[in-house]
Amino acid sequence: MKTRDPNIAYQLLRHEIDRDTRPQFNLATFVSTYMEPEVTRLITESLPKNFVDSKAYPVSSQIEARCLRILADMYHAPREGNVDPVGVSTVGSSEAIMLAVLALKTKWAIRQDTSQINHRRPNLIISSAAQVCWKKAARYFEVDLQYVPCSNDRFVLDPLQAVNLTNDDTIGTTYTGEYEDVKAVNDLLVERDLKIPIHVDAASGGFVAPFISPELEWDFRLERVSSINVSGHKYGFVYAGIGWALWRSKDELPNDLIFHLSYLGAAQASFTLNFSKSSSHVIAQYYLFIRLGRMGYYNILRQIIAVASHLTRSLHNIGFLVLSKADGVHGIPVVAFRLNPKYRIGFDEFGLANMLDKRGWHVPAYNMAEGAANITLLRVVCRMDFTLTHCEHFIADVKSILLEET
Ligand SMILES: *Cc1c(COP(=O)(O)O)cnc(C)c1O
């Protein structure tokens, strides 16, 4: 390693990282690719603060607590006597899900007869379309997964199949992605008097449904919902990485998991997988809450949904089969589409993704989850910076590929 002038080091790196896809053209990701200059300034200014050092930076912790109160209200957490909500900021939904799985597993272990515990393994029931972090959590924390398969006309979990899979060692059922029918599962569990908790993976939907479909019951209004995760860096509009984990009450979060420490100069409780992180993202999340308010989130989401509807209509008119319901009412503003097998063209969805890539657009092609794996899809995640104009450019490029290549 040699010493360089800062300007030279900057230029060297700048030229190299410019080879990455421009984030605005990355239509694969849910993660925010735009933030206002005011908040990026706050982020930069807060980078030197280590969030975990709450003695030195008490305001950062207070801001986290305020964010948690806002989220707990959004998700209708019961707040008897105005007790503080039970939750924590994380690096993303993955960390939040790991914590939720640990809480479910620990609660299960407490319920077990200690003489039997070595012979039994807890299980979780999830959709075969669940995000990869569930597989990680299961492997890291030794929990069995039972999959409820998708089918060619159902890409979400079948509530009856899910509940039928439960047994004495079921520590929870989980939901992912596009508006699963949490209420149906909750009601079946209640009807059959099964004391099985539900964790809702609301990574993206947790910042869409409360604004667009406030009447949709999927959160702590349902009695079996014990914990919820959400990514602040998806439709919460913060850059990566921030997520949140919330529990219905203290009873859902076993004390064993909370570490009490004092060596940073104050007594504090710690329940995260990692320790140090910058305060920036928590502060950025709070900026968005005070900047946008409920109405601001609603208005931005409406715009995103309008673009998603426009894209859906245009792709349909071009001749694609659109499989998503990107209306914010049935699902998040994600447009999933495939080539109509009726038309014989010389390439498949993977080929189209490659050709889009050459034009600068990063759009993934992939096979659906188990049960519907014969279906290949392309997927565009509509975000704040995927404006109508940007969308028009995208549609024009898709059209020109179809004209040139067929
Ligand atoms: C994105 C996502 C995750 C993982 O979230 P990160 O915030 O990226 O860790 C988990 N579950 C679902 C449904 C997701 O969409």
Coordinates of C-alpha atoms and ligand atoms in Angstrom, one line a residue:
M1 CA 0.0 0.0 0.0
K2 CA 1.3 3.4 -0.8
T3 CA 0.3 6.9 0.2
R4 CA -1.7 9.0 -2.3
D5 CA -3.0 12.5 -2.4
P6 CA -6.7 12.5 -1.3
N7 CA -7.8 14.0 -4.5
I8 CA -6.0 11.3 -6.5
A9 CA -7.4 8.6 -4.3
Y10 CA -10.8 10.0 -4.8
Q11 CA -10.5 10.2 -8.5
L12 CA -9.1 6.6 -8.8
L13 CA -12.0 5.2 -6.8
R14 CA -14.6 7.4 -8.4
H15 CA -13.6 6.1 -11.9
E16 CA -13.7 2.6 -10.7
I17 CA -17.1 2.7 -8.9
D18 CA -18.7 4.4 -11.8
R19 CA -18.6 1.0 -13.5
D20 CA -21.5 -0.1 -11.2
T21 CA -25.1 0.2 -12.4
R22 CA -26.4 3.7 -11.7
P23 CA -28.7 3.1 -8.7
Q24 CA -31.7 4.8 -10.3
F25 CA -31.4 2.3 -13.2
N26 CA -31.4 -0.6 -10.7
L27 CA -35.0 -1.7 -11.0
A28 CA -34.3 -4.9 -9.1
T29 CA -34.0 -3.5 -5.7
F30 CA -36.5 -2.5 -3.0
V31 CA -33.8 -0.5 -1.3
S32 CA -34.0 3.3 -1.5
T33 CA -31.8 4.9 -4.1
Y34 CA -32.8 8.5 -3.5
M35 CA -32.8 10.8 -0.5
E36 CA -33.1 14.6 -0.2
P37 CA -29.9 16.6 0.2
E38 CA -31.0 17.9 3.6
V39 CA -31.2 14.4 5.0
T40 CA -28.0 13.2 3.3
R41 CA -26.3 16.1 5.1
L42 CA -27.7 14.9 8.4
I43 CA -26.5 11.4 7.6
T44 CA -23.0 12.6 6.9
E45 CA -22.9 14.8 10.0
S46 CA -24.1 11.8 12.2
L47 CA -21.6 9.3 10.8
P48 CA -19.1 9.9 13.6
K49 CA -21.6 8.9 16.3
N50 CA -21.7 5.3 17.4
F51 CA -25.4 4.6 18.1
V52 CA -24.6 2.1 20.8
D53 CA -22.9 4.7 23.0
S54 CA -26.1 6.0 24.5
K55 CA -24.4 7.7 27.3
A56 CA -22.5 10.0 24.9
Y57 CA -25.3 10.2 22.4
P58 CA -28.5 10.1 24.4
V59 CA -30.4 12.0 21.7
S60 CA -29.8 9.3 19.2
S61 CA -31.5 6.8 21.5
Q62 CA -34.3 9.1 22.2
I63 CA -34.9 9.5 18.5
E64 CA -34.9 5.7 18.1
A65 CA -37.6 5.5 20.9
R66 CA -39.7 8.2 19.1
C67 CA -39.4 6.2 15.8
L68 CA -40.5 3.1 17.7
R69 CA -43.5 4.9 19.1
I70 CA -44.6 6.0 15.6
L71 CA -44.2 2.5 14.3
A72 CA -46.0 0.9 17.2
D73 CA -48.9 3.2 16.6
M74 CA -48.9 2.5 12.9
Y75 CA -49.1 -1.2 13.7
H76 CA -51.7 -0.8 16.4
A77 CA -49.5 -2.3 19.2
P78 CA -51.5 -2.4 22.4
R79 CA -50.1 0.3 24.7
E80 CA -51.8 0.0 28.0
G81 CA -50.8 2.7 30.4
N82 CA -48.7 4.3 27.7
V83 CA -45.8 1.9 28.3
D84 CA -42.9 2.2 25.8
P85 CA -43.3 -0.1 22.8
V86 CA -41.1 -3.1 22.7
G87 CA -38.8 -2.9 19.7
V88 CA -35.4 -2.1 18.3
S89 CA -33.7 -0.6 15.3
T90 CA -31.6 -3.0 13.3
V91 CA -29.4 -3.0 10.2
G92 CA -32.3 -4.3 8.1
S93 CA -35.2 -6.7 8.1
S94 CA -32.8 -9.7 8.1
E95 CA -31.4 -8.8 11.5
A96 CA -34.9 -8.0 12.8
I97 CA -36.1 -11.4 11.6
M98 CA -33.1 -13.2 13.3
L99 CA -34.1 -11.5 16.5
A100 CA -37.8 -12.4 16.1
V101 CA -36.8 -16.0 15.4
L102 CA -34.6 -16.1 18.5
A103 CA -37.5 -14.7 20.6
L104 CA -39.9 -17.3 19.2
K105 CA -37.4 -20.1 19.8
T106 CA -36.6 -19.0 23.3
K107 CA -40.3 -18.8 24.2
W108 CA -40.8 -22.2 22.8
A109 CA -37.9 -23.6 24.9
I110 CA -39.3 -22.0 28.0
R111 CA -42.6 -23.8 27.4
Q112 CA -40.9 -27.2 27.0
D113 CA -40.4 -29.8 29.6
T114 CA -36.6 -29.6 30.3
S115 CA -36.2 -33.4 30.1
Q116 CA -37.4 -33.4 26.6
I117 CA -35.8 -30.4 25.1
N118 CA -32.8 -32.3 23.7
H119 CA -34.9 -34.5 21.6
R120 CA -37.1 -31.9 20.0
R121 CA -36.6 -29.3 17.4
P122 CA -38.8 -26.3 16.9
N123 CA -40.3 -25.6 13.5
L124 CA -41.5 -22.5 11.6
I125 CA -44.1 -22.6 8.8
I126 CA -43.4 -20.3 5.9
S127 CA -44.3 -19.8 2.3
S128 CA -42.0 -21.3 -0.3
A129 CA -41.7 -17.8 -1.6
A130 CA -40.2 -16.4 1.6
Q131 CA -37.1 -14.3 1.5
V132 CA -33.7 -16.0 1.9
C133 CA -33.1 -14.6 5.3
W134 CA -35.6 -17.0 6.7
K135 CA -33.5 -19.9 5.5
K136 CA -30.5 -18.2 7.1
A137 CA -32.3 -17.7 10.4
A138 CA -33.4 -21.3 10.5
R139 CA -30.0 -22.6 9.8
Y140 CA -28.1 -20.3 12.2
F141 CA -30.6 -20.9 15.0
E142 CA -31.4 -24.6 14.4
V143 CA -35.1 -24.3 13.6
D144 CA -36.8 -26.5 11.0
L145 CA -38.7 -24.9 8.2
Q146 CA -41.9 -26.3 6.8
Y147 CA -42.8 -24.8 3.5
V148 CA -46.3 -24.1 2.2
P149 CA -45.8 -24.4 -1.6
C150 CA -47.0 -21.8 -4.1
S151 CA -48.9 -22.9 -7.1
N152 CA -49.3 -21.7 -10.7
D153 CA -52.2 -19.4 -9.7
R154 CA -51.3 -18.7 -6.1
F155 CA -48.0 -17.0 -5.2
V156 CA -48.9 -16.4 -1.5
L157 CA -49.4 -18.8 1.3
D158 CA -52.5 -20.9 1.6
P159 CA -53.8 -20.2 5.2
L160 CA -55.5 -23.6 5.6
Q161 CA -52.4 -25.5 4.4
A162 CA -50.3 -23.5 6.7
V163 CA -52.4 -24.1 9.8
N164 CA -52.7 -27.8 8.9
L165 CA -48.9 -28.1 9.1
T166 CA -48.7 -26.9 12.7
N167 CA -47.7 -29.3 15.5
D168 CA -46.6 -29.1 19.1
D169 CA -43.2 -27.8 18.2
T170 CA -44.4 -25.0 15.9
I171 CA -43.0 -21.8 17.2
G172 CA -44.6 -19.5 14.6
T173 CA -45.8 -19.0 11.1
T174 CA -44.4 -16.4 8.8
Y175 CA -45.4 -14.3 5.9
T176 CA -43.5 -12.6 3.2
G177 CA -43.8 -10.1 0.4
E178 CA -47.1 -9.2 -1.2
Y179 CA -50.0 -9.0 1.2
E180 CA -50.4 -12.5 2.6
D181 CA -53.7 -13.2 4.2
V182 CA -52.5 -12.9 7.8
K183 CA -56.1 -12.5 9.1
A184 CA -57.2 -15.8 7.6
V185 CA -54.3 -17.6 9.4
N186 CA -54.9 -15.7 12.6
D187 CA -58.6 -16.6 12.5
L188 CA -57.9 -20.3 11.8
L189 CA -55.5 -20.4 14.7
V190 CA -58.0 -18.8 17.1
E191 CA -60.8 -21.0 15.8
R192 CA -58.8 -24.2 16.5
D193 CA -57.5 -22.8 19.8
L194 CA -53.9 -23.2 18.6
K195 CA -51.6 -21.1 20.8
I196 CA -49.1 -20.5 17.9
P197 CA -47.7 -17.0 17.4
I198 CA -47.5 -15.3 14.0
H199 CA -44.5 -13.2 12.9
V200 CA -45.3 -10.9 10.0
D201 CA -42.5 -10.2 7.6
A202 CA -43.6 -6.7 6.6
A203 CA -40.2 -5.8 5.1
S204 CA -41.8 -3.8 2.3
G205 CA -45.5 -3.9 3.0
G206 CA -45.1 -2.4 6.5
F207 CA -44.6 1.0 4.9
V208 CA -47.2 0.6 2.2
A209 CA -50.4 -1.0 3.7
P210 CA -50.8 1.4 6.7
F211 CA -51.0 4.4 4.4
I212 CA -52.7 2.9 1.3
S213 CA -55.0 0.2 2.9
P214 CA -55.3 1.3 6.6
E215 CA -58.4 -1.0 6.9
L216 CA -56.4 -4.1 6.0
E217 CA -55.9 -6.1 9.2
W218 CA -52.5 -7.7 9.3
D219 CA -50.8 -6.2 12.3
F220 CA -51.2 -6.3 16.1
R221 CA -54.9 -5.8 15.7
L222 CA -54.9 -9.6 15.1
E223 CA -54.4 -11.4 18.4
R224 CA -51.9 -14.0 17.3
V225 CA -49.5 -11.6 15.7
S226 CA -46.7 -11.4 18.2
S227 CA -43.9 -9.7 16.2
I228 CA -43.4 -7.6 13.1
N229 CA -40.3 -6.6 11.1
V230 CA -40.1 -3.8 8.5
S231 CA -37.2 -2.4 6.5
G232 CA -36.7 1.4 6.9
H233 CA -34.6 1.3 3.8
K234 CA -37.4 0.1 1.5
Y235 CA -40.7 2.0 1.4
G236 CA -39.5 3.8 4.6
F237 CA -37.4 5.8 2.1
V238 CA -34.0 5.6 4.0
Y239 CA -30.8 4.4 2.4
A240 CA -29.5 1.0 3.4
G241 CA -29.3 -0.2 6.1
I242 CA -32.0 0.2 8.7
G243 CA -34.8 -2.1 9.8
W244 CA -37.1 -2.4 12.7
A245 CA -38.3 -5.2 14.9
L246 CA -41.4 -4.8 17.1
W247 CA -43.1 -7.1 19.6
R248 CA -46.7 -7.0 20.8
S249 CA -45.5 -6.7 24.4
K250 CA -42.7 -7.5 26.9
D251 CA -44.2 -11.0 27.3
E252 CA -43.2 -11.8 23.7
L253 CA -39.5 -11.0 24.2
P254 CA -37.9 -13.3 26.7
N255 CA -35.7 -11.5 29.2
D256 CA -32.9 -14.0 28.5
L257 CA -32.2 -12.4 25.2
I258 CA -31.7 -8.9 26.6
F259 CA -28.2 -8.1 27.7
H260 CA -27.7 -5.4 30.3
L261 CA -24.4 -3.6 30.2
S262 CA -22.9 -0.6 31.7
Y263 CA -19.4 -0.2 30.4
L264 CA -20.1 2.7 28.1
G265 CA -21.0 4.7 31.1
A266 CA -24.7 4.1 31.5
A267 CA -26.9 1.1 32.2
Q268 CA -28.4 0.0 28.9
A269 CA -30.2 -2.9 27.4
S270 CA -28.9 -4.5 24.3
F271 CA -30.8 -6.8 22.0
T272 CA -29.2 -6.8 18.6
L273 CA -26.9 -9.2 16.8
N274 CA -24.3 -6.6 16.1
F275 CA -23.0 -3.9 18.5
S276 CA -21.6 -0.7 17.0
K277 CA -23.3 1.2 14.2
S278 CA -23.6 4.8 13.1
S279 CA -26.6 6.9 14.4
S280 CA -27.1 8.1 10.9
H281 CA -29.9 5.8 9.8
V282 CA -32.0 6.1 12.9
I283 CA -31.8 9.9 12.5
A284 CA -32.6 9.7 8.8
Q285 CA -35.7 7.6 9.5
Y286 CA -36.9 10.2 12.0
Y287 CA -36.2 13.0 9.5
L288 CA -38.6 11.2 7.1
F289 CA -41.3 10.9 9.7
I290 CA -41.2 14.6 10.6
R291 CA -40.6 15.7 7.0
L292 CA -43.4 13.7 5.4
G293 CA -45.9 12.9 8.0
R294 CA -48.6 10.4 7.3
M295 CA -49.9 12.5 4.4
G296 CA -46.4 12.8 2.8
Y297 CA -45.9 9.0 2.8
Y298 CA -49.4 8.6 1.4
N299 CA -48.8 11.1 -1.4
I300 CA -45.5 9.6 -2.5
L301 CA -46.9 6.1 -2.4
R302 CA -49.8 7.2 -4.5
Q303 CA -47.4 8.5 -7.1
I304 CA -45.3 5.3 -7.1
I305 CA -48.5 3.3 -7.5
A306 CA -49.6 5.5 -10.4
V307 CA -46.3 4.8 -12.1
A308 CA -46.6 1.0 -11.4
S309 CA -50.2 1.1 -12.9
H310 CA -48.9 2.9 -15.9
L311 CA -46.1 0.4 -16.4
T312 CA -48.6 -2.5 -15.9
R313 CA -50.9 -1.2 -18.6
S314 CA -48.1 -0.4 -21.0
L315 CA -46.5 -3.9 -20.6
H316 CA -50.0 -5.5 -21.0
N317 CA -50.6 -3.4 -24.2
I318 CA -47.2 -4.5 -25.6
G319 CA -48.3 -8.1 -25.1
F320 CA -46.7 -9.2 -21.8
L321 CA -48.5 -11.2 -19.2
V322 CA -48.5 -9.2 -16.0
L323 CA -48.8 -11.3 -12.8
S324 CA -48.6 -8.7 -10.1
K325 CA -51.3 -6.5 -8.6
A326 CA -49.2 -3.5 -8.0
D327 CA -52.0 -1.3 -6.7
G328 CA -51.0 -0.9 -3.1
V329 CA -54.3 -2.5 -2.1
H330 CA -53.6 -6.1 -2.9
G331 CA -49.8 -5.8 -3.0
I332 CA -46.8 -3.5 -3.0
P333 CA -45.9 -1.5 -6.2
V334 CA -43.9 -4.2 -7.8
V335 CA -44.5 -5.2 -11.4
A336 CA -43.9 -8.8 -12.3
F337 CA -44.3 -9.9 -15.9
R338 CA -43.5 -12.5 -18.4
L339 CA -43.4 -13.0 -22.2
N340 CA -46.6 -14.4 -23.6
P341 CA -45.8 -17.9 -24.7
K342 CA -48.3 -17.5 -27.6
Y343 CA -45.9 -15.2 -29.4
R344 CA -42.9 -17.0 -30.7
I345 CA -39.8 -14.8 -30.3
G346 CA -36.2 -15.8 -30.3
F347 CA -35.5 -15.2 -26.6
D348 CA -36.8 -15.8 -23.1
E349 CA -37.1 -13.7 -20.0
F350 CA -33.4 -14.2 -19.2
G351 CA -32.5 -13.0 -22.7
L352 CA -34.7 -9.9 -22.4
A353 CA -33.0 -9.1 -19.0
N354 CA -29.6 -9.3 -20.7
M355 CA -30.7 -7.0 -23.5
L356 CA -32.1 -4.5 -21.0
D357 CA -28.8 -4.7 -19.1
K358 CA -26.9 -3.6 -22.3
R359 CA -29.1 -0.6 -22.3
G360 CA -28.2 0.2 -18.7
W361 CA -31.3 -1.2 -17.0
H362 CA -30.8 -3.7 -14.3
V363 CA -34.0 -5.9 -14.2
P364 CA -33.8 -9.4 -12.8
A365 CA -35.3 -12.5 -14.5
Y366 CA -35.9 -15.4 -12.1
N367 CA -38.0 -18.5 -11.7
M368 CA -40.9 -18.5 -9.2
A369 CA -40.7 -20.4 -5.9
E370 CA -41.3 -24.1 -5.5
G371 CA -44.7 -25.1 -6.7
A372 CA -44.6 -22.5 -9.5
A373 CA -41.0 -22.9 -10.5
N374 CA -41.9 -23.4 -14.2
I375 CA -42.8 -19.7 -14.4
T376 CA -40.1 -17.3 -15.3
L377 CA -40.6 -13.7 -14.4
L378 CA -39.1 -10.2 -14.8
R379 CA -39.6 -7.9 -12.0
V380 CA -39.5 -4.1 -11.7
V381 CA -39.7 -2.6 -8.2
C382 CA -41.2 0.9 -8.5
R383 CA -39.5 3.4 -6.1
M384 CA -39.6 7.1 -5.5
D385 CA -37.0 7.9 -8.1
F386 CA -38.7 5.7 -10.8
T387 CA -40.6 8.6 -12.1
L388 CA -43.2 8.6 -14.9
T389 CA -40.5 10.0 -17.3
H390 CA -38.0 7.4 -16.2
C391 CA -40.7 4.7 -16.7
E392 CA -41.4 6.0 -20.2
H393 CA -37.8 5.7 -21.1
F394 CA -37.8 2.1 -19.8
I395 CA -41.0 1.2 -21.8
A396 CA -39.4 2.8 -25.0
D397 CA -36.3 0.6 -24.5
V398 CA -38.4 -2.5 -24.0
K399 CA -40.3 -1.7 -27.2
S400 CA -37.2 -1.1 -29.2
I401 CA -35.7 -4.4 -28.1
L402 CA -38.8 -6.3 -29.2
L403 CA -38.8 -4.5 -32.6
E404 CA -35.1 -5.0 -33.2
E405 CA -34.8 -8.6 -31.9
T406 CA -37.9 -10.1 -33.4
Ligands
LIG1 C1 -36.1 -7.3 1.7 C2 -36.7 -8.4 2.5 C3 -36.1 -9.0 3.6 C4 -34.7 -8.7 4.0 O1 -34.6 -7.4 4.3 P1 -33.3 -6.5 4.5 O2 -33.9 -5.3 5.1 O3 -32.7 -6.4 3.2 O4 -32.4 -7.3 5.5 C5 -36.9 -9.9 4.2 N1 -38.1 -10.3 3.9 C6 -38.7 -9.7 2.9 C7 -40.1 -10.0 2.5 C8 -38.1 -8.7 2.1 O5 -38.7 -8.1 1.1

